[in-house]
Coordinates of C-alpha atoms in Angstrom, one line a residue:
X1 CA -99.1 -8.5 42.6
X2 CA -101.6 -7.6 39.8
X3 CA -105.0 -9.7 41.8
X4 CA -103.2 -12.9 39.7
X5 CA -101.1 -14.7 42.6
X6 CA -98.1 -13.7 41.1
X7 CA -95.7 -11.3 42.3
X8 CA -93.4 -9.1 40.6
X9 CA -90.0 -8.2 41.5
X10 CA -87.5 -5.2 40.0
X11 CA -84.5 -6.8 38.4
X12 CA -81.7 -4.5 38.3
X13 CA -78.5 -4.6 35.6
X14 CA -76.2 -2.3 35.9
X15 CA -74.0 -1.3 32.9
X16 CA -71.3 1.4 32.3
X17 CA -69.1 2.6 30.3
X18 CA -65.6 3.2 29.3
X19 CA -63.6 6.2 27.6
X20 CA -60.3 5.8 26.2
X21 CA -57.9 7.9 24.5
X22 CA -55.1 6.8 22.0
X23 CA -52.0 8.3 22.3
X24 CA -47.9 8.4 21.5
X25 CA -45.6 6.7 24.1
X26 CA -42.8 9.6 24.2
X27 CA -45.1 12.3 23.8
X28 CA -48.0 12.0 26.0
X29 CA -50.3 14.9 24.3
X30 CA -49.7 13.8 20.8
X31 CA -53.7 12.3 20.3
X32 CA -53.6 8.8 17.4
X33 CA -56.4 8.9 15.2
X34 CA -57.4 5.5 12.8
X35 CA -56.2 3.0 15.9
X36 CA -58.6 -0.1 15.7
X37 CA -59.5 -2.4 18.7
X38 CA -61.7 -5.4 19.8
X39 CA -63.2 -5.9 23.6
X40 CA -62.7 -9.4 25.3
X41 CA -64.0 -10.9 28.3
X42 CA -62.8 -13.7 30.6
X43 CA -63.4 -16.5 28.4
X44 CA -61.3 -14.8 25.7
X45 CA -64.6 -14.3 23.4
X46 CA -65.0 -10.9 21.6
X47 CA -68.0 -8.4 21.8
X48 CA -70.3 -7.8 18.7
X49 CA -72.8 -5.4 18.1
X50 CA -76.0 -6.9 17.5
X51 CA -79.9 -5.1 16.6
X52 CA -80.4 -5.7 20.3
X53 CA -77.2 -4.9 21.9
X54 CA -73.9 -7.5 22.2
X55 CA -73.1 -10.4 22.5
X56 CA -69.9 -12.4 22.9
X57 CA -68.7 -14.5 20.2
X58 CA -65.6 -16.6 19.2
X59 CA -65.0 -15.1 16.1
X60 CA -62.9 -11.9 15.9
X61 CA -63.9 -11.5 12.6
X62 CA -67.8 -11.0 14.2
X63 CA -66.5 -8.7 16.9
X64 CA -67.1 -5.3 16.8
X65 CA -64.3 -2.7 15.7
X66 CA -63.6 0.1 17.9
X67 CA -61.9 3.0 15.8
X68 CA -59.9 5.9 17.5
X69 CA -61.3 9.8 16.1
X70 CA -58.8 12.6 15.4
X71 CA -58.7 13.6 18.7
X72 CA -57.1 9.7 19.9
X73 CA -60.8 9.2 21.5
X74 CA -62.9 6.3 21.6
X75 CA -65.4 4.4 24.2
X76 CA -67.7 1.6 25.1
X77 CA -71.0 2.1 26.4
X78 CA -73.8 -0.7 28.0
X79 CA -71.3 -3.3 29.0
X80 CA -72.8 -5.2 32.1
X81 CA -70.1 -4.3 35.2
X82 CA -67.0 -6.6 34.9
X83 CA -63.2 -7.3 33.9
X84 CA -62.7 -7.1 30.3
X85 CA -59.2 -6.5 28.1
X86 CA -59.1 -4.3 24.7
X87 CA -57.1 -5.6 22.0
X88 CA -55.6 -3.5 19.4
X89 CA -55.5 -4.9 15.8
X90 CA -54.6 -1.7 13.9
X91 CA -52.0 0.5 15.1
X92 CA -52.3 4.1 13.3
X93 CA -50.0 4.7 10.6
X94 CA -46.4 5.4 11.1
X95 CA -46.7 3.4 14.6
X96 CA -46.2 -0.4 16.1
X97 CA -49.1 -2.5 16.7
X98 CA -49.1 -3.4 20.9
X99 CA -48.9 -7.1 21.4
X100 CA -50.5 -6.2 25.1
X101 CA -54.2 -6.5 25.6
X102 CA -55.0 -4.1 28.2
X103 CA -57.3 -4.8 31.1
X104 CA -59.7 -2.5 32.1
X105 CA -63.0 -3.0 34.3
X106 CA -66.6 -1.5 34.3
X107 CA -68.0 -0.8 37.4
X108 CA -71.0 1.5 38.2
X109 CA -71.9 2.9 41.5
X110 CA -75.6 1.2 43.1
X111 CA -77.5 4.1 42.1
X112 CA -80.1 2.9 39.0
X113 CA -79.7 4.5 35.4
X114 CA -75.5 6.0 36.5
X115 CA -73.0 5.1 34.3
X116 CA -69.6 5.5 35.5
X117 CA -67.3 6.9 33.1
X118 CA -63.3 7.2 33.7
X119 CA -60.6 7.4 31.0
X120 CA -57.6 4.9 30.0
X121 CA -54.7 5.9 28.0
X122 CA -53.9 3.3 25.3
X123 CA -50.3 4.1 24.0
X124 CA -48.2 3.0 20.8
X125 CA -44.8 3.8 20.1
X126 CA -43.8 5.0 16.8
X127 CA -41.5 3.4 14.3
X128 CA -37.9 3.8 13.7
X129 CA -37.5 5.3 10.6
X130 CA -33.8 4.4 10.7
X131 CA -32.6 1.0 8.9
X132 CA -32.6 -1.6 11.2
X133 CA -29.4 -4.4 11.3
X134 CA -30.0 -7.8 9.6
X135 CA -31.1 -10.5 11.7
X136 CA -29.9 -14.5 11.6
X137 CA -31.2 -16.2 8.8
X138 CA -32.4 -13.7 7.2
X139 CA -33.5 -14.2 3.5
X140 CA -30.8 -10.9 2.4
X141 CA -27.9 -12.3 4.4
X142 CA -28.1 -15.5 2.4
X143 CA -28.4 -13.4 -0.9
X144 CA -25.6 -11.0 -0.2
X145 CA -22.9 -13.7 1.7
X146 CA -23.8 -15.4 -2.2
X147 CA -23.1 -12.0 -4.3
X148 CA -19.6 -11.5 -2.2
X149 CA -18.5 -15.2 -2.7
X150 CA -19.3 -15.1 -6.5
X151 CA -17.5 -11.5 -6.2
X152 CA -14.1 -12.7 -4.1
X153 CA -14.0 -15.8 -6.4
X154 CA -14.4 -13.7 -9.3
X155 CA -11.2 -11.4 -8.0
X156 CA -9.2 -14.5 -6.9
X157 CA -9.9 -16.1 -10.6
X158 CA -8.6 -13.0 -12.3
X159 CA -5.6 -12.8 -9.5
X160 CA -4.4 -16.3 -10.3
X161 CA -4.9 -15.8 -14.0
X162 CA -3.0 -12.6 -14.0
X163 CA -0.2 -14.2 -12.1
X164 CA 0.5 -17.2 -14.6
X165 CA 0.5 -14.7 -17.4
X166 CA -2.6 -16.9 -19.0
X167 CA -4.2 -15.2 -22.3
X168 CA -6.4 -16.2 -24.7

């Protein structure tokens, strides 16, 4: 009360933050740099970076683009306590992007100014360098099932031509 009638009261909001670290699925101390991710909250909107702070908006193109370092490391920081999911969009090179959002949660103990800080590993497994085996339908199949028709008519044209004793 400032002598006005009016009487103020402390609003808390607590924030925290998150540390995560990129790395391979078969080798756990192999570190990813250049992995690129998105936050999401409950409603499915994405965080962006604004002068002030963030804010959530619809548009992943808005959203702000977490980037792994060299050492697979990256974080969030000033996220109000709550249930959020990271999104990768860019896998490092050499490795498949995850489909999987992963969940993760801010919390911060009751204590004014504390963030809490605790680690998630975000793996990716790499890609298989050996050929892979066509699939149905695929646009090759059609292409090569053509060449070896053209090619076993060709044969069967000169067989039958060679057998009737046919010149020109």
């Amino acid at each position: 009360d400032f002598g006005f009638g009016i009487s103020t009261k402390k609003v808390s909001v607590y924030t925290g933050s998150k540390q995560f670290v990129k790395i391979e699925t078969n080798k756990p101390n192999k570190r990813l740099a250049g992995a690129v991710f998105l936050i999401k909250n409950k409603a499915g909107n994405y965080l962006q970076q604004t002068a002030n702070g963030y804010k959530w908006t619809k548009n992943e193109s808005d959203a702000l683009h977490l980037t792994s370092d060299k050492n697979g490391a990256f974080s969030i920081s000033g996220l109000k306590t709550g249930s959020y999911r990271l999104k990768e969009i860019e896998a490092p090179s050499g490795y498949i992007l995850s489909e999987t959002e992963i969940p993760f949660t801010i919390s911060t103990s009751l204590s004014e100014d504390k963030e809490t800080v605790g680690r998630l590993k975000v793996v990716n497994r790499k890609e298989n360098s050996r050929p892979f085996l066509p699939k149905t339908n695929e646009t090759k199949n059609i292409l090569l099932v053509v060449v070896g028709m053209v090619f076993a008519s060709l044969a069967i044209w000169l067989f039958i031509k060679k057998r009737t004793g046919v010149t020109k």
